[in-house]
CSV table of N, CA and C in Angstrom, one decimal:
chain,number,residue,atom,x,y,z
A,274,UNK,N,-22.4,1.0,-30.3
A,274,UNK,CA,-22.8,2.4,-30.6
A,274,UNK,C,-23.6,3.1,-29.6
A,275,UNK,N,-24.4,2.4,-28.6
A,275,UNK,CA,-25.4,2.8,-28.2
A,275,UNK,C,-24.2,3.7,-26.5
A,276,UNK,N,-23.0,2.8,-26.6
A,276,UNK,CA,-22.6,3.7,-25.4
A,276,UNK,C,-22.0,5.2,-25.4
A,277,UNK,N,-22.2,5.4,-24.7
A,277,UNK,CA,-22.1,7.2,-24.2
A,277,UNK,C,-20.8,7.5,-23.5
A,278,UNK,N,-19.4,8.7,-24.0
A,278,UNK,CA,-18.8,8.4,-23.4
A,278,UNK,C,-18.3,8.8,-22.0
A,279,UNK,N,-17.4,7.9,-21.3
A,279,UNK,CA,-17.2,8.1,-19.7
A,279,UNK,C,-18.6,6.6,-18.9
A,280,UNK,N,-19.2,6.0,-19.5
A,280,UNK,CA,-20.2,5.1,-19.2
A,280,UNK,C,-19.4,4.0,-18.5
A,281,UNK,N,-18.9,3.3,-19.5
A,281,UNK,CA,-18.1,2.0,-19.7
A,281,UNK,C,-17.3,1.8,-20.6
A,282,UNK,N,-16.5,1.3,-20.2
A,282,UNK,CA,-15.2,0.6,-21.5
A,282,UNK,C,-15.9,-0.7,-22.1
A,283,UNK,N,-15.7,-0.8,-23.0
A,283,UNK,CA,-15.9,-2.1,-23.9
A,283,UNK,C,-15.3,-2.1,-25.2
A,284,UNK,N,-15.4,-3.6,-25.5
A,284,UNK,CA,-14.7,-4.1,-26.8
A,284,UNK,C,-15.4,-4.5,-27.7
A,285,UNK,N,-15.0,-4.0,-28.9
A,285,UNK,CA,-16.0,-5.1,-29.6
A,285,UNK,C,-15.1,-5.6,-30.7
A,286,UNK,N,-15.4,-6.7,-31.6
A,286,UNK,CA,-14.7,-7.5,-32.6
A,286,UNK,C,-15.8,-7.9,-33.5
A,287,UNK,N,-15.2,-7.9,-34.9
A,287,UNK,CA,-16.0,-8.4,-36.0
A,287,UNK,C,-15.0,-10.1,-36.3
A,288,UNK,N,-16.0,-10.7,-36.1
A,288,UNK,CA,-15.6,-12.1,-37.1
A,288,UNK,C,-15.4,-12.2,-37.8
A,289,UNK,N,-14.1,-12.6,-38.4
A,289,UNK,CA,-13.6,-12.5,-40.1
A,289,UNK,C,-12.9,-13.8,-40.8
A,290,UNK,N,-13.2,-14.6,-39.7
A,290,UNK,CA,-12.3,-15.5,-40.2
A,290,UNK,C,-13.2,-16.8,-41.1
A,291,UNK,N,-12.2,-16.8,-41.9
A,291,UNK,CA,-13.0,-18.0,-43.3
A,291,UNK,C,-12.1,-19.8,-43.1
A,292,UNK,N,-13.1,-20.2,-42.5
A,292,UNK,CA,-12.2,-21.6,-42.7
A,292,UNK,C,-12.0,-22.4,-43.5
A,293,UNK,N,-12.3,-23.9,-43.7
A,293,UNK,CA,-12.4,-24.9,-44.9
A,293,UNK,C,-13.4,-25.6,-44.4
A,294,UNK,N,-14.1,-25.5,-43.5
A,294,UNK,CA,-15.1,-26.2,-43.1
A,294,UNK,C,-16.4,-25.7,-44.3
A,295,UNK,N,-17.1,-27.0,-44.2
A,295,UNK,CA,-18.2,-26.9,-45.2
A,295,UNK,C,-19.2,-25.8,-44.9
A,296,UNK,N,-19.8,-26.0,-43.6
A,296,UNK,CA,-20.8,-24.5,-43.0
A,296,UNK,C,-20.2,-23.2,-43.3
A,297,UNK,N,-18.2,-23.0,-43.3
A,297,UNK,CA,-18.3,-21.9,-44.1
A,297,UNK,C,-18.6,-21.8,-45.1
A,298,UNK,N,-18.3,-22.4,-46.0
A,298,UNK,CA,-18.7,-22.2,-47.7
A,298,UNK,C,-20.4,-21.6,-47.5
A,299,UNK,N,-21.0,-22.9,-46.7
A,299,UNK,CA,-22.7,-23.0,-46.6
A,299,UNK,C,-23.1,-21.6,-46.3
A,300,UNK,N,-23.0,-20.9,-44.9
A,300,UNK,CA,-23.7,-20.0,-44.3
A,300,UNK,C,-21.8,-18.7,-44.3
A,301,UNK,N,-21.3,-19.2,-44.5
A,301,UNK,CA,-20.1,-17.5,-44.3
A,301,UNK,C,-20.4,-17.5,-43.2
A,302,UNK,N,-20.0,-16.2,-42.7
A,302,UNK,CA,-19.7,-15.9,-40.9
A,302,UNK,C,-21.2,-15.5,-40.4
A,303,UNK,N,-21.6,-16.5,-39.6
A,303,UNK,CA,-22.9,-16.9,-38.7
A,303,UNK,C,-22.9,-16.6,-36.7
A,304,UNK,N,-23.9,-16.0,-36.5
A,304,UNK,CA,-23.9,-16.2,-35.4
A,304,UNK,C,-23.6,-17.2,-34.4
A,305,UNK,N,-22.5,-17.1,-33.8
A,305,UNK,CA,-22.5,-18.6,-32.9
A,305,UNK,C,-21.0,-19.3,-33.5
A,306,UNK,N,-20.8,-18.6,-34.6
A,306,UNK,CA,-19.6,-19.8,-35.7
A,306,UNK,C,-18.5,-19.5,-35.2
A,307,UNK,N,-17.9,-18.4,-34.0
A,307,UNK,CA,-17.1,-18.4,-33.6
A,307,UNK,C,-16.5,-19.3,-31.8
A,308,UNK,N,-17.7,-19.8,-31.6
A,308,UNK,CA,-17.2,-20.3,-30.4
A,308,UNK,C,-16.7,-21.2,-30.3
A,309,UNK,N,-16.6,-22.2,-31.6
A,309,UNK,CA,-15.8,-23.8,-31.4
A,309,UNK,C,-14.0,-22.9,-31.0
A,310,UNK,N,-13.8,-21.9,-32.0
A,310,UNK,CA,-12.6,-21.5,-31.5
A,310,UNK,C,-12.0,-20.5,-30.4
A,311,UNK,N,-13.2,-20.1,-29.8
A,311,UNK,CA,-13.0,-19.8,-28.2
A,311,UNK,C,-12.9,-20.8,-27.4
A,312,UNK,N,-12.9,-21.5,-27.7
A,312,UNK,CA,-12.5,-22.6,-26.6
A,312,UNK,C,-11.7,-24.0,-27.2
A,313,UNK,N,-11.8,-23.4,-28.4
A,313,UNK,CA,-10.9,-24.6,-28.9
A,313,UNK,C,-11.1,-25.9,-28.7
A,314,UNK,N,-12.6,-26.0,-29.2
A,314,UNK,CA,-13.0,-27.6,-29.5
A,314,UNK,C,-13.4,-27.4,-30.9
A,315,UNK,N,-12.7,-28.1,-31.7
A,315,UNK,CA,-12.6,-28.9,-33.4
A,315,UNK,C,-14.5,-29.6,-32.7
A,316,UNK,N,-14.7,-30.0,-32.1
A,316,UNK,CA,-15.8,-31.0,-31.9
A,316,UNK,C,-17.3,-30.0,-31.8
A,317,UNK,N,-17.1,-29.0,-31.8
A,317,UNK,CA,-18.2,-28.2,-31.4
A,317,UNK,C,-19.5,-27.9,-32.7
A,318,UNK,N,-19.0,-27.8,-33.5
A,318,UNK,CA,-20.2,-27.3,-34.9
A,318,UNK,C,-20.8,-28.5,-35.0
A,319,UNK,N,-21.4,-27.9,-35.8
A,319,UNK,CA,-23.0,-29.5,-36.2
A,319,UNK,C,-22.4,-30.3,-37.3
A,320,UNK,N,-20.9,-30.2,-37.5
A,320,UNK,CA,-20.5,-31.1,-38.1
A,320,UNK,C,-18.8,-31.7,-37.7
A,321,UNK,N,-18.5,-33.0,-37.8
A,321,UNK,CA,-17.4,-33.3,-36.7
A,321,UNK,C,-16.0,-33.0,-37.8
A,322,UNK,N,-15.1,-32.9,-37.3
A,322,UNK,CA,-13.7,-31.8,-38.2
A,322,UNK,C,-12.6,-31.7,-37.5
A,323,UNK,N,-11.4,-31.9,-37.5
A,323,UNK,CA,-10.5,-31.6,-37.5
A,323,UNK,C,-9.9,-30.1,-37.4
A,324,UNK,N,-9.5,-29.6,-36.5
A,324,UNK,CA,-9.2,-28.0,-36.9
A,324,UNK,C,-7.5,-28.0,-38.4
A,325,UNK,N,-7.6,-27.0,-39.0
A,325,UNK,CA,-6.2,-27.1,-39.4
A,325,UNK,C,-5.2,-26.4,-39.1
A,326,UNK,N,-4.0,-26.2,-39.5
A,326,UNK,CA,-3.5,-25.5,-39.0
A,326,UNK,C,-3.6,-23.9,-38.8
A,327,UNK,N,-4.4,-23.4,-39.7
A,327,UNK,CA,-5.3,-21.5,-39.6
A,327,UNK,C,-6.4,-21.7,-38.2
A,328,UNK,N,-7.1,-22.9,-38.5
A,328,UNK,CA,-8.1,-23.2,-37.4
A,328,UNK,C,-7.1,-22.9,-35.7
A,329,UNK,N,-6.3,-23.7,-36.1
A,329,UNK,CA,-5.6,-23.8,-34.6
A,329,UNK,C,-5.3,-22.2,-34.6
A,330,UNK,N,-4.5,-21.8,-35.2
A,330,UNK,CA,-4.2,-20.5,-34.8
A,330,UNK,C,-5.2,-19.1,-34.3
A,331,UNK,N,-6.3,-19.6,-34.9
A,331,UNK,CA,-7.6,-19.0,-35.1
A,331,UNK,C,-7.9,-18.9,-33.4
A,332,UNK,N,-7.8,-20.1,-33.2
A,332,UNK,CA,-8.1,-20.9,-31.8
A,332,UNK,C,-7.3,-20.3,-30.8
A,333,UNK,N,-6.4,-20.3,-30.7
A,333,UNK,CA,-5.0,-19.8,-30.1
A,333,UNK,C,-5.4,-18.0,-29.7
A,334,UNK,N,-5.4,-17.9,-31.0
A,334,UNK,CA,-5.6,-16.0,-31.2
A,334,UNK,C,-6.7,-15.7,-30.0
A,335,UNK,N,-7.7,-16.4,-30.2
A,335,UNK,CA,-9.2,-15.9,-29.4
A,335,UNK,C,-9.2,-16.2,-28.3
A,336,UNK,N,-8.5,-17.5,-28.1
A,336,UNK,CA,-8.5,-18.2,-26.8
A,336,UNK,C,-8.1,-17.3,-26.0
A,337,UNK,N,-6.5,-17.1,-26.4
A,337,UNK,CA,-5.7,-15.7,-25.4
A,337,UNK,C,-6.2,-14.9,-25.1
A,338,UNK,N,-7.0,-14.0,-25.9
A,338,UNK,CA,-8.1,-12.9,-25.7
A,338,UNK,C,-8.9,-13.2,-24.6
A,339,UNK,N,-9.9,-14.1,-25.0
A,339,UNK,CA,-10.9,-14.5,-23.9
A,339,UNK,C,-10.6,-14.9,-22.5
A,340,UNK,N,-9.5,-15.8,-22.5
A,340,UNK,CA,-8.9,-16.1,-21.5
A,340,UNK,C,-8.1,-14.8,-20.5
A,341,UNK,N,-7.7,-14.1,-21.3
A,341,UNK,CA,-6.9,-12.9,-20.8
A,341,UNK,C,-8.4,-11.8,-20.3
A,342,UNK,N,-9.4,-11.9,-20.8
A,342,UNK,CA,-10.3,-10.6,-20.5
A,342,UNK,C,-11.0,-11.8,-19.4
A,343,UNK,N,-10.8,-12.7,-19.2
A,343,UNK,CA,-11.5,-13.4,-18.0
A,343,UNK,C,-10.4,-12.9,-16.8
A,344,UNK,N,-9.2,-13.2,-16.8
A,344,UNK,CA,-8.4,-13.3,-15.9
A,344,UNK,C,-7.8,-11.8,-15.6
A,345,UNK,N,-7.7,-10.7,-16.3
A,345,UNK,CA,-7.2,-9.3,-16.4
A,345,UNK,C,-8.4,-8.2,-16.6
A,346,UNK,N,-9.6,-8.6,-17.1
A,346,UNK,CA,-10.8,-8.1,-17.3
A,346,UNK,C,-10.1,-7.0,-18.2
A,347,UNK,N,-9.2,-7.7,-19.1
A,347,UNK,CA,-8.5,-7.0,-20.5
A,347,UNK,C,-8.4,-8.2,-21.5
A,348,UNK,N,-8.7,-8.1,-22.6
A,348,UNK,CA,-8.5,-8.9,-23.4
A,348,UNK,C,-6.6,-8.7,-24.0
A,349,UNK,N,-6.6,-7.6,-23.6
A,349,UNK,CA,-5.1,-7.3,-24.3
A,349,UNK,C,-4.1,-7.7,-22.6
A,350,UNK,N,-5.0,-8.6,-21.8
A,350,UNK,CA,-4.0,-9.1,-20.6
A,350,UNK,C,-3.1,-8.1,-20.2
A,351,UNK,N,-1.9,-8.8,-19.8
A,351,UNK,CA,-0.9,-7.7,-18.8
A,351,UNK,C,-0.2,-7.3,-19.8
A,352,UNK,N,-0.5,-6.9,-21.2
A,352,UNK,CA,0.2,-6.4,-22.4
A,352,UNK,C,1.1,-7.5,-23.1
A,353,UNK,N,1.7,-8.6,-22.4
A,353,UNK,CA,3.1,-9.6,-22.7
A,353,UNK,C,2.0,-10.6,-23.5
A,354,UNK,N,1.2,-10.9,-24.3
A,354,UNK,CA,0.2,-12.0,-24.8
A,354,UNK,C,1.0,-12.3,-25.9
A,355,UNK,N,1.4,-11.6,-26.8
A,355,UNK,CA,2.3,-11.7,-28.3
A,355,UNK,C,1.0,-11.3,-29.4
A,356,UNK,N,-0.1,-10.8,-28.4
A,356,UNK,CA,-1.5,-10.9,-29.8
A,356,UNK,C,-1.8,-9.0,-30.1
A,357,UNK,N,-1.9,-9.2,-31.2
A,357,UNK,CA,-2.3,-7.8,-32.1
A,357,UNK,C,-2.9,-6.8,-31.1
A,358,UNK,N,-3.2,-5.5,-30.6
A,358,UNK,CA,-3.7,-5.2,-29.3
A,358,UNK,C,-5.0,-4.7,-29.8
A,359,UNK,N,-6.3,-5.5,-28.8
A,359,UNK,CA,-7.5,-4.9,-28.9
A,359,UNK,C,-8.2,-3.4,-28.4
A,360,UNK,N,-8.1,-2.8,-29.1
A,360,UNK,CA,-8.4,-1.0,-28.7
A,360,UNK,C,-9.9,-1.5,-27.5
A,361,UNK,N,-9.9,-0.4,-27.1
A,361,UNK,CA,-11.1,-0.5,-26.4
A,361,UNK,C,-12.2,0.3,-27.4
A,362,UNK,N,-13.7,0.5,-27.2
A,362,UNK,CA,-14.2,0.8,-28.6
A,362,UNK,C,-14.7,2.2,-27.9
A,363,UNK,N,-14.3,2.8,-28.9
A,363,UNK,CA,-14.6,4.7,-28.8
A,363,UNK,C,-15.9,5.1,-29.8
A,364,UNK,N,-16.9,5.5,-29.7
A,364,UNK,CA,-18.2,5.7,-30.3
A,364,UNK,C,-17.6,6.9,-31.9
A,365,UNK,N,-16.2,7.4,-31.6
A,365,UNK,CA,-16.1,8.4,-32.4
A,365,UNK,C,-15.2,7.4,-33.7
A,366,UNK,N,-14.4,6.9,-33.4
A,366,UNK,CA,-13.3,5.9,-34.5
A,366,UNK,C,-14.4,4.4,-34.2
A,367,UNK,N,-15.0,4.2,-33.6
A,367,UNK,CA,-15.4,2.6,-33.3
A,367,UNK,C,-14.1,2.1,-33.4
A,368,UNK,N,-13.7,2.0,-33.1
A,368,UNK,CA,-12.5,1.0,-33.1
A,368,UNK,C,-12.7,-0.6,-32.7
A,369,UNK,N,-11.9,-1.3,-33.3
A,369,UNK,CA,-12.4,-2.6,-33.0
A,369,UNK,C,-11.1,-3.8,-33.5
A,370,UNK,N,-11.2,-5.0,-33.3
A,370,UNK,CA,-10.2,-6.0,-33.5
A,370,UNK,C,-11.1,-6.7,-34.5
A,371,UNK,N,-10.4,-7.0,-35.4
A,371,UNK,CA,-11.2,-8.3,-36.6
A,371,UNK,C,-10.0,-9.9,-36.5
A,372,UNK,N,-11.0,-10.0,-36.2
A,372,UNK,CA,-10.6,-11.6,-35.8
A,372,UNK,C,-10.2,-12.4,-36.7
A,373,UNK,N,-9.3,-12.4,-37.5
A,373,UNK,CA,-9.0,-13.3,-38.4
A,373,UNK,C,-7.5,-13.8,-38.1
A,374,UNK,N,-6.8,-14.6,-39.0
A,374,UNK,CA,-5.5,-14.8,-39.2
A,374,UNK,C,-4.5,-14.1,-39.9
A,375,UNK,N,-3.9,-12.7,-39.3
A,375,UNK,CA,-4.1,-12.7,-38.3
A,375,UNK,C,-4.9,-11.7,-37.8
A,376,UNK,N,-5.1,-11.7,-36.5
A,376,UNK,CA,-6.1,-10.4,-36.0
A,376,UNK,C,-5.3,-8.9,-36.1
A,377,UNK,N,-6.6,-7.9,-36.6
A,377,UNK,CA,-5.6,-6.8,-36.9
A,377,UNK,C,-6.8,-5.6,-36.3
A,378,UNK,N,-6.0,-4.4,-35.5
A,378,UNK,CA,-6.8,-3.2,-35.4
A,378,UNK,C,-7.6,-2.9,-36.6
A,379,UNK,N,-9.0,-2.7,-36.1
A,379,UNK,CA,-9.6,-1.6,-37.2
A,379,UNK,C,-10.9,-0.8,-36.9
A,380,UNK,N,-11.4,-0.2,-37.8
A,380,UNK,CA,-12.3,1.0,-37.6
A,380,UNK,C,-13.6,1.4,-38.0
A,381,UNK,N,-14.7,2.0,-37.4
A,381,UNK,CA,-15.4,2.2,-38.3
A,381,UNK,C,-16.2,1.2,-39.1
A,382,UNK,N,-16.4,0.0,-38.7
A,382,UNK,CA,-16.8,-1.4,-39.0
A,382,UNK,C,-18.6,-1.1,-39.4
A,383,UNK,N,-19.0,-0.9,-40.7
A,383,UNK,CA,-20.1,-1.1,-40.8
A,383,UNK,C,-20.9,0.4,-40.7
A,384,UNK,N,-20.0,1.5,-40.9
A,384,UNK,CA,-20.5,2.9,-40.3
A,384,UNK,C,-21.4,3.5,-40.9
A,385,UNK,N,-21.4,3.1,-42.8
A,385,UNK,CA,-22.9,3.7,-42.9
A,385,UNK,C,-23.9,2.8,-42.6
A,386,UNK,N,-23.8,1.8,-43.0
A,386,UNK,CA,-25.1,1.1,-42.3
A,386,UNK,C,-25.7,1.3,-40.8
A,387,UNK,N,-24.5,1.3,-40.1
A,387,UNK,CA,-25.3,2.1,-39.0
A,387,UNK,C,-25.8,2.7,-38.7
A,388,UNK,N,-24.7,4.3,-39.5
A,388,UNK,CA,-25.9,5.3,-39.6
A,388,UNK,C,-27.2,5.7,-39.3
A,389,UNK,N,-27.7,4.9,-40.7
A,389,UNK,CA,-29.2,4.6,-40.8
A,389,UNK,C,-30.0,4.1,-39.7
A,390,UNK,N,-29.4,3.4,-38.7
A,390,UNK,CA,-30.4,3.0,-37.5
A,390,UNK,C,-29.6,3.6,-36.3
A,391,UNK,N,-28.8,4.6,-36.5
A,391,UNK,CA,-28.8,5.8,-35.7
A,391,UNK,C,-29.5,6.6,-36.1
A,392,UNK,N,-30.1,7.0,-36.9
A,392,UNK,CA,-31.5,8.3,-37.4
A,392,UNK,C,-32.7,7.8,-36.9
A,393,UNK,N,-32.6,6.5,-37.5
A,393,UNK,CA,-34.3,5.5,-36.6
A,393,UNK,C,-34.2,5.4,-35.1
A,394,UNK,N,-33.1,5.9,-34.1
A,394,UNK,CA,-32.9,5.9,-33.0
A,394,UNK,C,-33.8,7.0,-32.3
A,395,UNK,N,-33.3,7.5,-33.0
A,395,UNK,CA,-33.1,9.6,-33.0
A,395,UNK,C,-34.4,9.7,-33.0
A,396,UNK,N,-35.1,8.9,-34.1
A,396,UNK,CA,-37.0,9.5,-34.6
A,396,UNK,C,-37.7,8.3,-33.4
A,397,UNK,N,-37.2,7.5,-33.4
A,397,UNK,CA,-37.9,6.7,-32.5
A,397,UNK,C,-38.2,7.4,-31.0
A,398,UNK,N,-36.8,7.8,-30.3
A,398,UNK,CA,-36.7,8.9,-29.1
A,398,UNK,C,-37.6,9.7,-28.8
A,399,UNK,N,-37.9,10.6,-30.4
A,399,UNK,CA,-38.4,12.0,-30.4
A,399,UNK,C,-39.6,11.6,-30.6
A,400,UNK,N,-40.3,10.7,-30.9
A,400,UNK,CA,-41.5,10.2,-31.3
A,400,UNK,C,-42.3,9.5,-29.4
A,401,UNK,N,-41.3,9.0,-29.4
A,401,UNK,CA,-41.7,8.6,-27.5
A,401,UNK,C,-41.9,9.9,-27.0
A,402,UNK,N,-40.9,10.7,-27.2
A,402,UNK,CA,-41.0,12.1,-26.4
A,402,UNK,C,-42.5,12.3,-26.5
A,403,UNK,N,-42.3,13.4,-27.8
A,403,UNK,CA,-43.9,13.5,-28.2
A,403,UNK,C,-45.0,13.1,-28.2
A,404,UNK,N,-45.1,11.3,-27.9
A,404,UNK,CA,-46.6,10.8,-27.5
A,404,UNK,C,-46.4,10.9,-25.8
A,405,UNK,N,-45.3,11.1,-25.2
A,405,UNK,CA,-45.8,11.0,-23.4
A,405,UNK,C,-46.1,12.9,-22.8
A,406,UNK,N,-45.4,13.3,-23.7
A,406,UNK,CA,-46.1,15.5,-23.6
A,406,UNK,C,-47.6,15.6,-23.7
């Protein structure tokens, strides 16, 4: 939210994916819970697992992504990936990719909540302003 447009392009994604691993049940979607399937190690969480077959695809989905915004500095690569296309994120739709099985365009992720610490932005700003006048 914080970019301004004409700044920079960027992407953003919400994690949505629910597996059968115990830490999902435990903690739901956690900071961090997505990298065993960016790289596609089953071996990565603090507990040892098998991926299954959602896992693998999971794995697959993100991997292409990651792998494609390393090598094309586009997550949606040279367009031929076969994967759902990740919008670039626009401050006005937020637009964004949710990561699940399968991954799908979406919008507006979280927007009143944001809201609210876009107003605490705003008064925080005008509050700096005001103590350096």
């Amino acid at each position: 939210r914080p970019l301004r447009p004409g700044q920079h392009s960027a992407g953003m994604y919400q994690w949505h994916y629910h597996g059968d691993w115990i830490e999902d049940e435990l903690l739901g979607n956690y900071h961090s819970g997505e990298l065993a399937f960016v790289f596609g190690n089953e071996w990565a969480s603090p507990l040892i697992h098998p991926f299954s077959a959602n896992d693998r695809l999971m794995s697959d989905s993100f991997g292409t992504y990651w792998t494609d915004f390393a090598k094309y500095l586009n997550p949606n690569g040279n367009a031929t990936n076969g994967q759902p296309f990740w919008p670039q994120f626009d401050a006005q739709n937020q637009r964004h990719i949710t990561l699940s099985v399968p991954p799908v365009e979406s919008s507006n992720l979280y927007n009143t909540e944001c809201a609210l610490w876009d107003q605490i932005a705003v008064w925080t700003q005008t509050q700096a302003e005001a103590d350096s006048a």
